[in-house]
Tab-separated table of C-alpha atoms in Angstrom:
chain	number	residue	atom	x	y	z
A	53	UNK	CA	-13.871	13.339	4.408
A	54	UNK	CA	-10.617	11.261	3.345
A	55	UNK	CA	-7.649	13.474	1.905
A	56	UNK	CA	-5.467	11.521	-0.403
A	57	UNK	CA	-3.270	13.128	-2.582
A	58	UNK	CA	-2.847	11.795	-5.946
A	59	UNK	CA	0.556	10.294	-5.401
A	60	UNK	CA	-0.614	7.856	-2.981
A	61	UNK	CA	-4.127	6.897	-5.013
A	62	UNK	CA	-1.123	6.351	-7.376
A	63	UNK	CA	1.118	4.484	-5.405
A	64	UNK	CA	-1.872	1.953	-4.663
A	65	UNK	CA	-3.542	1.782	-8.877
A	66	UNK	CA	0.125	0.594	-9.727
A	67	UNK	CA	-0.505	-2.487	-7.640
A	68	UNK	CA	-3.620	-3.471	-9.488
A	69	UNK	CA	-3.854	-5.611	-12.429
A	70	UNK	CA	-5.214	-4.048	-15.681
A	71	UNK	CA	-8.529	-5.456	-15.398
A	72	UNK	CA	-9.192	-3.834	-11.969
A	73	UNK	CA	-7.482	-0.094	-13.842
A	74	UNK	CA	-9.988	-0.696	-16.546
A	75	UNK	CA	-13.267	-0.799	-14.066
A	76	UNK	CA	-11.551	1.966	-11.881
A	77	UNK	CA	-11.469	4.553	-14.296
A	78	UNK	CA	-15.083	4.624	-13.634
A	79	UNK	CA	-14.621	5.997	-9.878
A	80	UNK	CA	-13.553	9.801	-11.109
A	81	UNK	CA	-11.920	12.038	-13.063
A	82	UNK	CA	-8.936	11.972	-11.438
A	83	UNK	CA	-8.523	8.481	-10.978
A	84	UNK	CA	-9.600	8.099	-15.426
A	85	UNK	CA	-6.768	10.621	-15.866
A	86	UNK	CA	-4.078	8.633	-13.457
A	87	UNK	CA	-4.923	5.350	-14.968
A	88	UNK	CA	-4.408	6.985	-18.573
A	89	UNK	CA	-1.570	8.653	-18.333
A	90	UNK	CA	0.740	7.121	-15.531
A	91	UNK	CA	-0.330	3.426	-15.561
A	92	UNK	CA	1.873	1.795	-18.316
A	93	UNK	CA	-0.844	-1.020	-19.759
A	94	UNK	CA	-3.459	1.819	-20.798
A	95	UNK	CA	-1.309	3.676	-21.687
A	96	UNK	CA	0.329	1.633	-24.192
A	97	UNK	CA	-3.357	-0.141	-24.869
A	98	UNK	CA	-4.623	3.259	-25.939
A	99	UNK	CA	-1.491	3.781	-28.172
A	100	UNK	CA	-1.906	0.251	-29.656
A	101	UNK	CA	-2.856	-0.242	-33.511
A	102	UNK	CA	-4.858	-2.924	-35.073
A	103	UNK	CA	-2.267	-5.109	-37.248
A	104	UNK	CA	-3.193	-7.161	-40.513
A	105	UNK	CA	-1.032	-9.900	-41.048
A	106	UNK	CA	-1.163	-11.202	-44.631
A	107	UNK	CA	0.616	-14.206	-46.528
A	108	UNK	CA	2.912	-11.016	-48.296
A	109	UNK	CA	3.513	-8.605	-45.901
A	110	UNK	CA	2.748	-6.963	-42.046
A	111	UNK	CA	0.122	-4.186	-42.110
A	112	UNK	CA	-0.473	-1.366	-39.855
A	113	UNK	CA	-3.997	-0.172	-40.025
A	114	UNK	CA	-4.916	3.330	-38.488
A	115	UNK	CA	-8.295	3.168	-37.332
A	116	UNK	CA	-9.422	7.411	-37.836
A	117	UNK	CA	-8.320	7.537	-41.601
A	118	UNK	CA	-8.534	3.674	-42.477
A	119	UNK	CA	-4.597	3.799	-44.046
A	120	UNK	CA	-2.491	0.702	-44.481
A	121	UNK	CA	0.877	1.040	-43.619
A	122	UNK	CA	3.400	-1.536	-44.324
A	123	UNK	CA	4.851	-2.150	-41.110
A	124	UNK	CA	8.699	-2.914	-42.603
A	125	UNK	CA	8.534	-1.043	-45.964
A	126	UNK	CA	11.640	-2.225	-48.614
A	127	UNK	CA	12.406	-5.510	-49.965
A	128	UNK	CA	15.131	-6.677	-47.611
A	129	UNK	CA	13.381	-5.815	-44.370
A	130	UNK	CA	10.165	-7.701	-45.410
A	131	UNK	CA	11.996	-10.741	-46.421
A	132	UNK	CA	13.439	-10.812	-43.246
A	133	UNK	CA	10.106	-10.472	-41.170
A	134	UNK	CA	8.343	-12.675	-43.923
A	135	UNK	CA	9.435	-16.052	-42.334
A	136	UNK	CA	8.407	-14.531	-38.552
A	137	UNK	CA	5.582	-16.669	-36.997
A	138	UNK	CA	3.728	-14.269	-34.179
A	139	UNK	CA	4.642	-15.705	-29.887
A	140	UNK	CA	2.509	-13.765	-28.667
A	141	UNK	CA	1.873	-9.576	-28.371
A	142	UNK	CA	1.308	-7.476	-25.157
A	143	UNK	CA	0.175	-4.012	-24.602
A	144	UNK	CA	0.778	-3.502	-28.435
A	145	UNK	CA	4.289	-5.274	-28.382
A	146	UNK	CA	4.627	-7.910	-30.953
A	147	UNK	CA	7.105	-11.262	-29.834
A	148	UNK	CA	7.972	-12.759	-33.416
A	149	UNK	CA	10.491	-16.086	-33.887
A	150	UNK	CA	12.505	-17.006	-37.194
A	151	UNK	CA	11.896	-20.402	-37.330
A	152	UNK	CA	14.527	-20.625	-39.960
A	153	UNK	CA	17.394	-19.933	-37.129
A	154	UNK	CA	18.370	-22.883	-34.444
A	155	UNK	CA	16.286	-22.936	-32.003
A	156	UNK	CA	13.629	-19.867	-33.043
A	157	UNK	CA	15.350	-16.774	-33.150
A	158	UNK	CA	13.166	-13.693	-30.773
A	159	UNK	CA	12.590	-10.407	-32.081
A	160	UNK	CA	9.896	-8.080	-30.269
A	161	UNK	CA	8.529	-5.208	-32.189
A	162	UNK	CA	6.104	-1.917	-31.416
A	163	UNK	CA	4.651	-1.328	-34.400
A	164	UNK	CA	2.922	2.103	-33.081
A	165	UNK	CA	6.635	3.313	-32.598
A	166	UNK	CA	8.864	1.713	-34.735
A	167	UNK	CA	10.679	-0.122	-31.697
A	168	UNK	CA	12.329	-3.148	-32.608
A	169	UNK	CA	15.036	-5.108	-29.684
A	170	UNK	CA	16.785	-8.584	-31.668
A	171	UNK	CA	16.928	-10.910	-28.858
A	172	UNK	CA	20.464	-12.745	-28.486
A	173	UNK	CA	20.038	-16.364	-29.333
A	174	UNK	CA	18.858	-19.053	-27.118
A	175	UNK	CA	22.310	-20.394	-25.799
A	176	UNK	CA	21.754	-23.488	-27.697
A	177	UNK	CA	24.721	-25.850	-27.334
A	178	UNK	CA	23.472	-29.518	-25.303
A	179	UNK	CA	20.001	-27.893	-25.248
A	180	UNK	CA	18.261	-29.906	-28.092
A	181	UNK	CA	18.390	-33.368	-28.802
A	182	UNK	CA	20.814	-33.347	-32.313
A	183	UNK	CA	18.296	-35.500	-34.578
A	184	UNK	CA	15.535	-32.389	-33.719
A	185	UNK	CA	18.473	-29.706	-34.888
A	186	UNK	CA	18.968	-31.165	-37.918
A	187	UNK	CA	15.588	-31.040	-39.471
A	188	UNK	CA	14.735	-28.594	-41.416
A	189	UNK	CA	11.617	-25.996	-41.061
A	190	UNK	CA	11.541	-26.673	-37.386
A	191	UNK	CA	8.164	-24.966	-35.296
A	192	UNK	CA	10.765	-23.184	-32.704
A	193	UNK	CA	7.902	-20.664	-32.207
A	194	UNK	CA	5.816	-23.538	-30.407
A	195	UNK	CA	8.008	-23.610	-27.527
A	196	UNK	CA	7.923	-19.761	-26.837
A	197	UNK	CA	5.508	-17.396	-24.510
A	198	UNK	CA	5.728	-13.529	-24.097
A	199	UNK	CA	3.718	-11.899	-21.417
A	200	UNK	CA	3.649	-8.980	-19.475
A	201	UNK	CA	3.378	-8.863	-15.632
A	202	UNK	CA	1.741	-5.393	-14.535
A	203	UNK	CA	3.502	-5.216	-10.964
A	204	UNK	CA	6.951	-5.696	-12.034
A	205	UNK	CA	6.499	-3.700	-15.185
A	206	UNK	CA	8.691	-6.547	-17.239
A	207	UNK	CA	8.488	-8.292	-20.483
A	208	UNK	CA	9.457	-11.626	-20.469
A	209	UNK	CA	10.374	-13.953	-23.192
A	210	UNK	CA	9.718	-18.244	-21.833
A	211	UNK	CA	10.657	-21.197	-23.599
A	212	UNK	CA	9.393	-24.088	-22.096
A	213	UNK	CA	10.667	-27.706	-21.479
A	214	UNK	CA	9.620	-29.914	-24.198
A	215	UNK	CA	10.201	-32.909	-26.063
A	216	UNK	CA	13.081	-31.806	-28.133
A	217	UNK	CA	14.757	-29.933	-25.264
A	218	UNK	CA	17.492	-32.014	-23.163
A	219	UNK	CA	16.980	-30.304	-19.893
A	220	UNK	CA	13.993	-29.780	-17.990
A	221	UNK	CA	14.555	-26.270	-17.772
A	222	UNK	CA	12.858	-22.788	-18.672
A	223	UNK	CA	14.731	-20.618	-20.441
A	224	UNK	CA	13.842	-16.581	-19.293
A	225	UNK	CA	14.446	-13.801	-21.036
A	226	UNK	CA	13.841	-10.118	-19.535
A	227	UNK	CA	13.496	-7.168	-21.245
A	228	UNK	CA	16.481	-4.908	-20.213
A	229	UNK	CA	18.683	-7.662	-19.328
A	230	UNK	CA	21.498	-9.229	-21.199
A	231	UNK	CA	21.253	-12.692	-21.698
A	232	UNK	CA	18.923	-15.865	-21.259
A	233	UNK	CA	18.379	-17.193	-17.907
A	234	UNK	CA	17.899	-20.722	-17.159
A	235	UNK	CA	15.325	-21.601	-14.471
A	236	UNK	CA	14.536	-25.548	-13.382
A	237	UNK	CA	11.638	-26.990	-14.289
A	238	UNK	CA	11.924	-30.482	-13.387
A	239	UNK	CA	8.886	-32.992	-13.829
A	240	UNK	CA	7.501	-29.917	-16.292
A	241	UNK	CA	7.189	-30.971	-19.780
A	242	UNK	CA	5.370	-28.885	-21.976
A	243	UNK	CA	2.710	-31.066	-24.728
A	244	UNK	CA	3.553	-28.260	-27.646
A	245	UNK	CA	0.195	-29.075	-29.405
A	246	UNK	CA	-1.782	-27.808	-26.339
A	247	UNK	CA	-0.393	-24.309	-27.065
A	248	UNK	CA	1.436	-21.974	-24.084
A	249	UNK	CA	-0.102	-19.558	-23.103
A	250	UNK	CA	0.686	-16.329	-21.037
A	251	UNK	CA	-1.939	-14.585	-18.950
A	252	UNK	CA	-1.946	-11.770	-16.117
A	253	UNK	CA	1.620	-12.179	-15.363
A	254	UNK	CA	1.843	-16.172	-15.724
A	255	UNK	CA	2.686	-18.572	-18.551
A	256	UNK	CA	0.692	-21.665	-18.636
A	257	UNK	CA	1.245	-25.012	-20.661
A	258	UNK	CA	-0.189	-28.742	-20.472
A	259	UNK	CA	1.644	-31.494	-19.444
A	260	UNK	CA	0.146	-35.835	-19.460
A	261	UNK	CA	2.367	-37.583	-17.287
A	262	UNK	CA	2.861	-41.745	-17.706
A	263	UNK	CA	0.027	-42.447	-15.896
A	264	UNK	CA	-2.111	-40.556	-18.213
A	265	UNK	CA	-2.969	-37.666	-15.501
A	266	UNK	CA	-3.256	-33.938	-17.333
A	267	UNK	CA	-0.921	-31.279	-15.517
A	268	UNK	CA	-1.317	-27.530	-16.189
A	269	UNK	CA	1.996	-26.055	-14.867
A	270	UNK	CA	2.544	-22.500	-14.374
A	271	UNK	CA	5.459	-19.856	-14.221
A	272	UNK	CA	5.207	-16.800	-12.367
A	273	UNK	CA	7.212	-14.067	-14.148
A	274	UNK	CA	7.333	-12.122	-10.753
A	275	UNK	CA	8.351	-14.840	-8.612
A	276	UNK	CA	9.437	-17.352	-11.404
A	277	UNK	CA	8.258	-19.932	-9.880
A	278	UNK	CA	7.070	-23.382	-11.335
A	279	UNK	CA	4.362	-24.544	-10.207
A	280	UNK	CA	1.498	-27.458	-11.047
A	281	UNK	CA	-2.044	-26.078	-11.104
A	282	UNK	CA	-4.008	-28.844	-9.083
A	283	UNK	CA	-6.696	-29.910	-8.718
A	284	UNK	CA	-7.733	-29.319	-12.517
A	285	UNK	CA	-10.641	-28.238	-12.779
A	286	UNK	CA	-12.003	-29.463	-15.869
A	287	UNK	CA	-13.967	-33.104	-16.381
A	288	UNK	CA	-11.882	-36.531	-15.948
A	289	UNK	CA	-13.839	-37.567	-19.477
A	290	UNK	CA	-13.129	-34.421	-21.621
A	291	UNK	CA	-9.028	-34.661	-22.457
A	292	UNK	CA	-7.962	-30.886	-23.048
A	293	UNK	CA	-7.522	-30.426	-26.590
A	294	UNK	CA	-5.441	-26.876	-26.216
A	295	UNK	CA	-5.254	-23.879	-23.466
A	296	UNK	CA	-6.397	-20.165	-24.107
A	297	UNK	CA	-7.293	-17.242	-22.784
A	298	UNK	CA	-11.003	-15.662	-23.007
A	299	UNK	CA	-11.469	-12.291	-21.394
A	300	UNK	CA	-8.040	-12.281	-20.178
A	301	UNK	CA	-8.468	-15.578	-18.071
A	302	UNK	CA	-6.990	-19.052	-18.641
A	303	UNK	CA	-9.019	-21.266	-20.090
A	304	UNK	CA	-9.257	-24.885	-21.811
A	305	UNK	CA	-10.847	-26.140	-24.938
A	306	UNK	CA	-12.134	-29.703	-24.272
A	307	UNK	CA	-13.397	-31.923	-26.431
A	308	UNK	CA	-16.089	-34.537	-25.710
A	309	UNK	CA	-15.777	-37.585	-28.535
A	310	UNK	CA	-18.535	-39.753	-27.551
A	311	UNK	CA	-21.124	-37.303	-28.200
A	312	UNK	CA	-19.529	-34.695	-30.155
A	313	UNK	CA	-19.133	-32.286	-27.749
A	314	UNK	CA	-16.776	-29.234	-27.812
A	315	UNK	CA	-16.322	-26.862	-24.951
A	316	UNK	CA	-14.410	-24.165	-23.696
A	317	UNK	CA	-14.119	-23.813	-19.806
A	318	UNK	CA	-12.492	-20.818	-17.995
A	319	UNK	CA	-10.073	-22.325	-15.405
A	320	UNK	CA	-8.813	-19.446	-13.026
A	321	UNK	CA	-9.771	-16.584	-12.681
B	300	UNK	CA	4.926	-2.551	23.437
B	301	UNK	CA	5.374	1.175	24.852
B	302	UNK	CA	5.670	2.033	28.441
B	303	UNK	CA	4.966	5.033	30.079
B	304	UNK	CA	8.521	5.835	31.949
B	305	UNK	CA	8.533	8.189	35.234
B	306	UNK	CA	8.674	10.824	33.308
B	307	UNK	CA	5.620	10.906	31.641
B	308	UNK	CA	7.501	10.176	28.200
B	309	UNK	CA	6.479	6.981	26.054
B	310	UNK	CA	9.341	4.418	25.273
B	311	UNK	CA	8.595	1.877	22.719
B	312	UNK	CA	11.116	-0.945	22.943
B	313	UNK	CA	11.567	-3.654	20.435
B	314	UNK	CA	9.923	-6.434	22.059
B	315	UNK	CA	12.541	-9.206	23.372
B	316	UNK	CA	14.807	-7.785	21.226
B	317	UNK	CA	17.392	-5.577	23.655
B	318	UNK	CA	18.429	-1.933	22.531
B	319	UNK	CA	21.616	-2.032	24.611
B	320	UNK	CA	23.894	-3.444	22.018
B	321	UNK	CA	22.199	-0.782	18.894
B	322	UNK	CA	23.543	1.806	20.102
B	323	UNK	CA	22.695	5.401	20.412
B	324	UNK	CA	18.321	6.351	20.254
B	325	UNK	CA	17.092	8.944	19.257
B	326	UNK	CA	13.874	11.322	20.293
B	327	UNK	CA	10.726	11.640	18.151
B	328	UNK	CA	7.923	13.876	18.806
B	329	UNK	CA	4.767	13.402	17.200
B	330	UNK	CA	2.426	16.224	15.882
B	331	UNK	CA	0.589	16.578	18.968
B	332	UNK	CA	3.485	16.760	21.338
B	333	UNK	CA	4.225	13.016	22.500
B	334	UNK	CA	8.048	11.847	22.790
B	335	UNK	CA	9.357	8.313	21.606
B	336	UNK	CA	12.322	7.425	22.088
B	337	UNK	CA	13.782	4.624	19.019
B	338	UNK	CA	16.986	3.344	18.134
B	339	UNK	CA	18.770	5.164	15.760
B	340	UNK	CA	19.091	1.898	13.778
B	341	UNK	CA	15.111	1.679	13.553
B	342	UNK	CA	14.660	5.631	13.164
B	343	UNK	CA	16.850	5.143	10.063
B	344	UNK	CA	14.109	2.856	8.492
B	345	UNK	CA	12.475	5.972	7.804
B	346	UNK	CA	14.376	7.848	4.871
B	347	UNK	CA	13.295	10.800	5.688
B	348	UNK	CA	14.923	10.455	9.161
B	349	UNK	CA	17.762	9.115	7.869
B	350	UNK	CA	18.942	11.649	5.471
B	351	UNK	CA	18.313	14.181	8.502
B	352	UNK	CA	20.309	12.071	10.625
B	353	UNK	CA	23.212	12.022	7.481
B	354	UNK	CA	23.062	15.721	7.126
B	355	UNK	CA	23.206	16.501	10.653
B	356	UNK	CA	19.814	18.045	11.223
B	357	UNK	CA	19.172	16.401	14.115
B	358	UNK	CA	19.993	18.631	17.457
B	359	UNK	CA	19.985	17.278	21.075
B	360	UNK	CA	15.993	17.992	21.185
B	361	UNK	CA	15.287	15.101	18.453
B	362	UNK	CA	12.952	14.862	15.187
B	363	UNK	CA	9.983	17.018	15.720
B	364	UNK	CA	7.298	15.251	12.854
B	365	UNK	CA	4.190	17.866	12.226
B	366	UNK	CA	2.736	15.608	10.587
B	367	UNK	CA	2.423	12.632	12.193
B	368	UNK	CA	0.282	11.799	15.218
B	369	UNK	CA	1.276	9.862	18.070
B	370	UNK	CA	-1.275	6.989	17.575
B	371	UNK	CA	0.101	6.730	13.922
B	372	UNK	CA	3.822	7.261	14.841
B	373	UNK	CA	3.528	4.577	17.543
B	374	UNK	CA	2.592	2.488	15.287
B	375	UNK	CA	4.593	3.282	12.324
B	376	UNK	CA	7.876	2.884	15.046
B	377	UNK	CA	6.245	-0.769	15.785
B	378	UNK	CA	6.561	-1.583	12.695
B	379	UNK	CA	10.581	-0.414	11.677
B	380	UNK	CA	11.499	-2.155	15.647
B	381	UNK	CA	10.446	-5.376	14.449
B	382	UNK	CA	11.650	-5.032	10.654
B	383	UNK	CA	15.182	-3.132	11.710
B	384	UNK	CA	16.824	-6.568	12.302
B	385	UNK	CA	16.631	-8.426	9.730
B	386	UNK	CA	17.726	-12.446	9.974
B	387	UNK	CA	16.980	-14.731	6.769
B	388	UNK	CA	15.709	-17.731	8.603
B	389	UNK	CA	12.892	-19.570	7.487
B	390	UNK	CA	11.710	-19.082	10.926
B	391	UNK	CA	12.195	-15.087	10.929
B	392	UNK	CA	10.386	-14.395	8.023
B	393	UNK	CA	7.204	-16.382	8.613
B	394	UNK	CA	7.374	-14.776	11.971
B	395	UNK	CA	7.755	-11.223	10.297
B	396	UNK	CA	4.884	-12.561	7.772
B	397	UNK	CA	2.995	-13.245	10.598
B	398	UNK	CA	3.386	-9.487	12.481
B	399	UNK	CA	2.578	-8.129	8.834
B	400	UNK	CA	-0.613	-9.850	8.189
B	401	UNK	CA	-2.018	-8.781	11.874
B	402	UNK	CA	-0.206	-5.009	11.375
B	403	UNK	CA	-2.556	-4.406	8.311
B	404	UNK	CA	-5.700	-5.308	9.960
B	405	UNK	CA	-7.031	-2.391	11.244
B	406	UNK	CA	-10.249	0.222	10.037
B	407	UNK	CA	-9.567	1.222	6.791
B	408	UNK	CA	-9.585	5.261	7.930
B	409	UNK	CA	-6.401	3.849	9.715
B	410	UNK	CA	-4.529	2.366	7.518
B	411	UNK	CA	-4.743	5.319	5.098
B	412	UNK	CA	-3.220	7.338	7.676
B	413	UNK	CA	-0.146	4.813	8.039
B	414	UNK	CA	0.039	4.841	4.424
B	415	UNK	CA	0.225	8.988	4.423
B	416	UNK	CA	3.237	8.605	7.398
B	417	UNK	CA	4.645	5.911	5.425
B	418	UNK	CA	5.150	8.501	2.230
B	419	UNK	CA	6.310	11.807	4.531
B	420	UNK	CA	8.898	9.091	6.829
B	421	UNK	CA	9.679	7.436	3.731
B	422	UNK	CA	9.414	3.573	4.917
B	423	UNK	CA	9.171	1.977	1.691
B	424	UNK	CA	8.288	-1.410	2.847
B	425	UNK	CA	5.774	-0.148	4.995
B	426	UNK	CA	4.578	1.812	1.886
B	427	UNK	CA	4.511	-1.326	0.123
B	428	UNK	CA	2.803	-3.399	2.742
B	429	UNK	CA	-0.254	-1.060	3.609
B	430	UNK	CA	-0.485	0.098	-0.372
B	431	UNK	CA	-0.623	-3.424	-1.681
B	432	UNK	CA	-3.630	-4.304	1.291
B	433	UNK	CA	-5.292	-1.394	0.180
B	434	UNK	CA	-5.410	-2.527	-3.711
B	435	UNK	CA	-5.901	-5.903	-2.672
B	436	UNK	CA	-9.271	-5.238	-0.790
B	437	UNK	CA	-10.446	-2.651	-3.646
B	438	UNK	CA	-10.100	-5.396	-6.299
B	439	UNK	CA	-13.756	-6.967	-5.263
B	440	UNK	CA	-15.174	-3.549	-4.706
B	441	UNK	CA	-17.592	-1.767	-6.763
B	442	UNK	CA	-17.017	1.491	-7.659
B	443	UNK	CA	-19.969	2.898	-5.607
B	444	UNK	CA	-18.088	0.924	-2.933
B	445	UNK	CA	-14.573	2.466	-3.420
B	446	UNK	CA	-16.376	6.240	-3.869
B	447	UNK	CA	-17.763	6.060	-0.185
B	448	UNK	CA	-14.611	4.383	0.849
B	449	UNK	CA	-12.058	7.284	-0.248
B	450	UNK	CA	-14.765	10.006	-0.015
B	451	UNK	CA	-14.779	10.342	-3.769
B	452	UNK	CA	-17.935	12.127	-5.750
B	453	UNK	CA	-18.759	11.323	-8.940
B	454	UNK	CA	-18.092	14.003	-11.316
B	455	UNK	CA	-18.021	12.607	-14.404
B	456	UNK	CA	-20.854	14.044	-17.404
B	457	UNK	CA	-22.973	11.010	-18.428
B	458	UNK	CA	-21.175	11.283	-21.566
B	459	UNK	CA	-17.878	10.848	-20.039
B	460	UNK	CA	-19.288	7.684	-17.907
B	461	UNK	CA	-20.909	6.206	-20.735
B	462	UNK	CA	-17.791	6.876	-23.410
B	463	UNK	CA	-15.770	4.593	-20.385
B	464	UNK	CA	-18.516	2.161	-19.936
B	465	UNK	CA	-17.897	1.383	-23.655
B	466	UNK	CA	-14.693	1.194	-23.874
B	467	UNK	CA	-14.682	-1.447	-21.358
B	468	UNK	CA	-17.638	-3.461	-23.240
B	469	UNK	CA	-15.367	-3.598	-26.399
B	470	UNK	CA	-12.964	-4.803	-24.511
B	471	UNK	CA	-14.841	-7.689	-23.160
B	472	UNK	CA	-15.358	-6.694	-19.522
């Protein structure tokens, strides 16, 4: 017979990603209970809401009594949010850029509570090319991730290195900290159309170098490291058309123009 | 490694490195009686130790720890001797890598008992070490696997089980 106290089952559940809390809630009653209520991912996955967002407005939807509520009620608050395209959302928190602010300006949201945290702006001076600033109706949202790393606990904002960017850098942001953070990237450009995405702790984008080879790069948000995925595991003949995630794993959509062919191909699991 | 001195008491040293220039040691005695005799520097690893240490709770006798036996403490003291001075070379650390990755690999039955020490001494990074091997070797495990391995019964209703088994279908499991 093996004695271990709660605490320490504890200590070891808050090392495991969510999909490995999800499948252990199965073991007992205890261990259903600890991954409820003191693991922060269910916790804030059983709290989360089902959202409708419509050309007019940002709905909340409670799923017992079937009730709409409009998630910024009055006529200045919804002008404000109208313009907001959607990063990304984690655990029921909601990453939204105004596209109509230099560079994309970050504002991340709980609609189950209310929360809302204005991001300070992306230090912006020498950071984009001047023609790209002065165009109006920019995509600023393009160049943004949010994601969620369960062992840290954090919420971090990335905006990758891209074409209208001068430096290759990353800019971080961390919930709970101050400012932007500016972490090299060099030889990591980001091909916007591919579409970021953030997965289990990582951010993921798509880079073609000169020489025609496809790169997916990846930044840890616990070790924030850069790093190129290799060797990519997808077909030499079938160019990746844009990344996602299905079942919570990377994955590429590939497209096969010869014979028609579209695909979607989990990468890493 | 530990020696057995005249005495019949058990010193563990720190390997090459030399105790005479840390200082004073201090006496441990495990739960079934055994003495080891550690650095004060490496004893203060352990939080709990340390705070007894600060708050002068320590007599001439040393630390008696009830709950710890010797095979466990012995190794738990390993451990803090060869983490207690730390150097940031490159050279160091995949060395200390190294010790880690060979510490951990013991029966399972074991390491749980580290891992209880670990929480009463209050060694966080020994904590973290053994905790994170532990989660890391459960991720591939079935459930009927990790049961038998903590000594867990089932005792959910099939209700409760199958409510669960949905929840994890909707979310695409």
């Amino acid at each position: 017979m093996v004695y271990n106290p709660t605490e320490l089952v504890l200590e070891i559940l808050v090392r495991l990603p969510w999909t490995s809390l999800r499948r252990l809630r199965l073991v007992c009653r205890t261990w259903r209970d600890l991954v409820h209520d003191r693991t922060t991912e269910m916790k804030q996955c059983r709290d989360a809401v089902p959202l409708v967002v419509t050309t007019e407005s940002v709905y909340v939807l409670d799923s017992k009594t079937s009730i709409t509520r409009e998630m910024w009620p009055g006529r200045t608050a919804c002008n404000i949010y109208k313009s907001m395209e959607v990063v990304g959302a984690c655990n029921g928190v909601l990453c939204l850029c105004d596209d109509t602010k230099l560079g994309g300006a970050i504002t991340l949201v709980n609609p189950a509570n209310g929360e809302v945290l204005a991001l300070p702006p992306i230090p912006c001076a020498g950071l984009f090319r001047r023609h790209n600033t002065r165009r109006p109706g920019r995509s600023w949202h393009q160049a943004y991730s949010f994601g969620y790393h369960h062992a840290t606990g954090q919420y971090k904002v990335v905006h990758v290195p891209c074409f209208f960017k001068t430096k290759e850098t990353l800019q971080v942001f961390t919930r709970g900290e101050a400012a932007w953070r500016e972490v090299p990237a060099p030889g990591a450009r980001c091909r916007l159309d591919a579409e970021l995405v953030s997965v289990n702790g990582a951010t993921y984008w798509e880079w073609v170098t000169e020489g025609s080879k496809e790169k997916i790069m990846s930044f840890d948000h616990q070790s924030e490291q850069v790093r190129s995925m290799k060797p990519l595991p997808v077909s030499a003949r079938r160019p990746i058309c844009q990344l996602t995630q299905v079942h919570r794993r990377l994955s590429a959509a590939t497209s096969d123009h010869i014979y028609g062919r579209d695909s979607i191909e989990v990468i890493f699991n | 490694m530990a020696t057995t001195t005249a005495d019949g008491s058990k010193v563990v040293g720190g390997g090459e490195k030399s105790n005479v220039d840390d200082g004073k040691m201090i006496t441990l005695f495990s739960s079934d009686g055994e003495r080891f005799e550690v650095t004060q520097e490496a004893a203060a690893m352990s939080q709990t130790i340390h705070h007894m240490m600060e708050d002068g709770c320590v007599d001439d006798e040393g630390v008696h720890l009830p709950n710890v036996g010797s095979e466990i403490l012995a190794m738990v003291i390993e451990y803090c001797n060869r983490h207690v001075a730390s150097s940031s070379s490159e050279k160091e650390e995949e060395d200390l890598r190294s010790f880690d990755d060979g510490f951990v690999k013991v029966e399972q039955h074991t390491l749980f008992d580290i891992i209880r020490a670990a929480n009463y001494l209050d060694v966080k990074q020994l904590l973290d070490l053994c905790c994170q091997t532990v989660a890391d070797s459960i991720k591939s495990k079935s459930v009927e696997e990790i049961r038998a391995l903590f000594g867990i019964e089932n005792d959910f209703t099939a209700e409760e089980e199958a409510e669960i088994r949905k929840e994890n279908q909707w979310a695409f499991e």
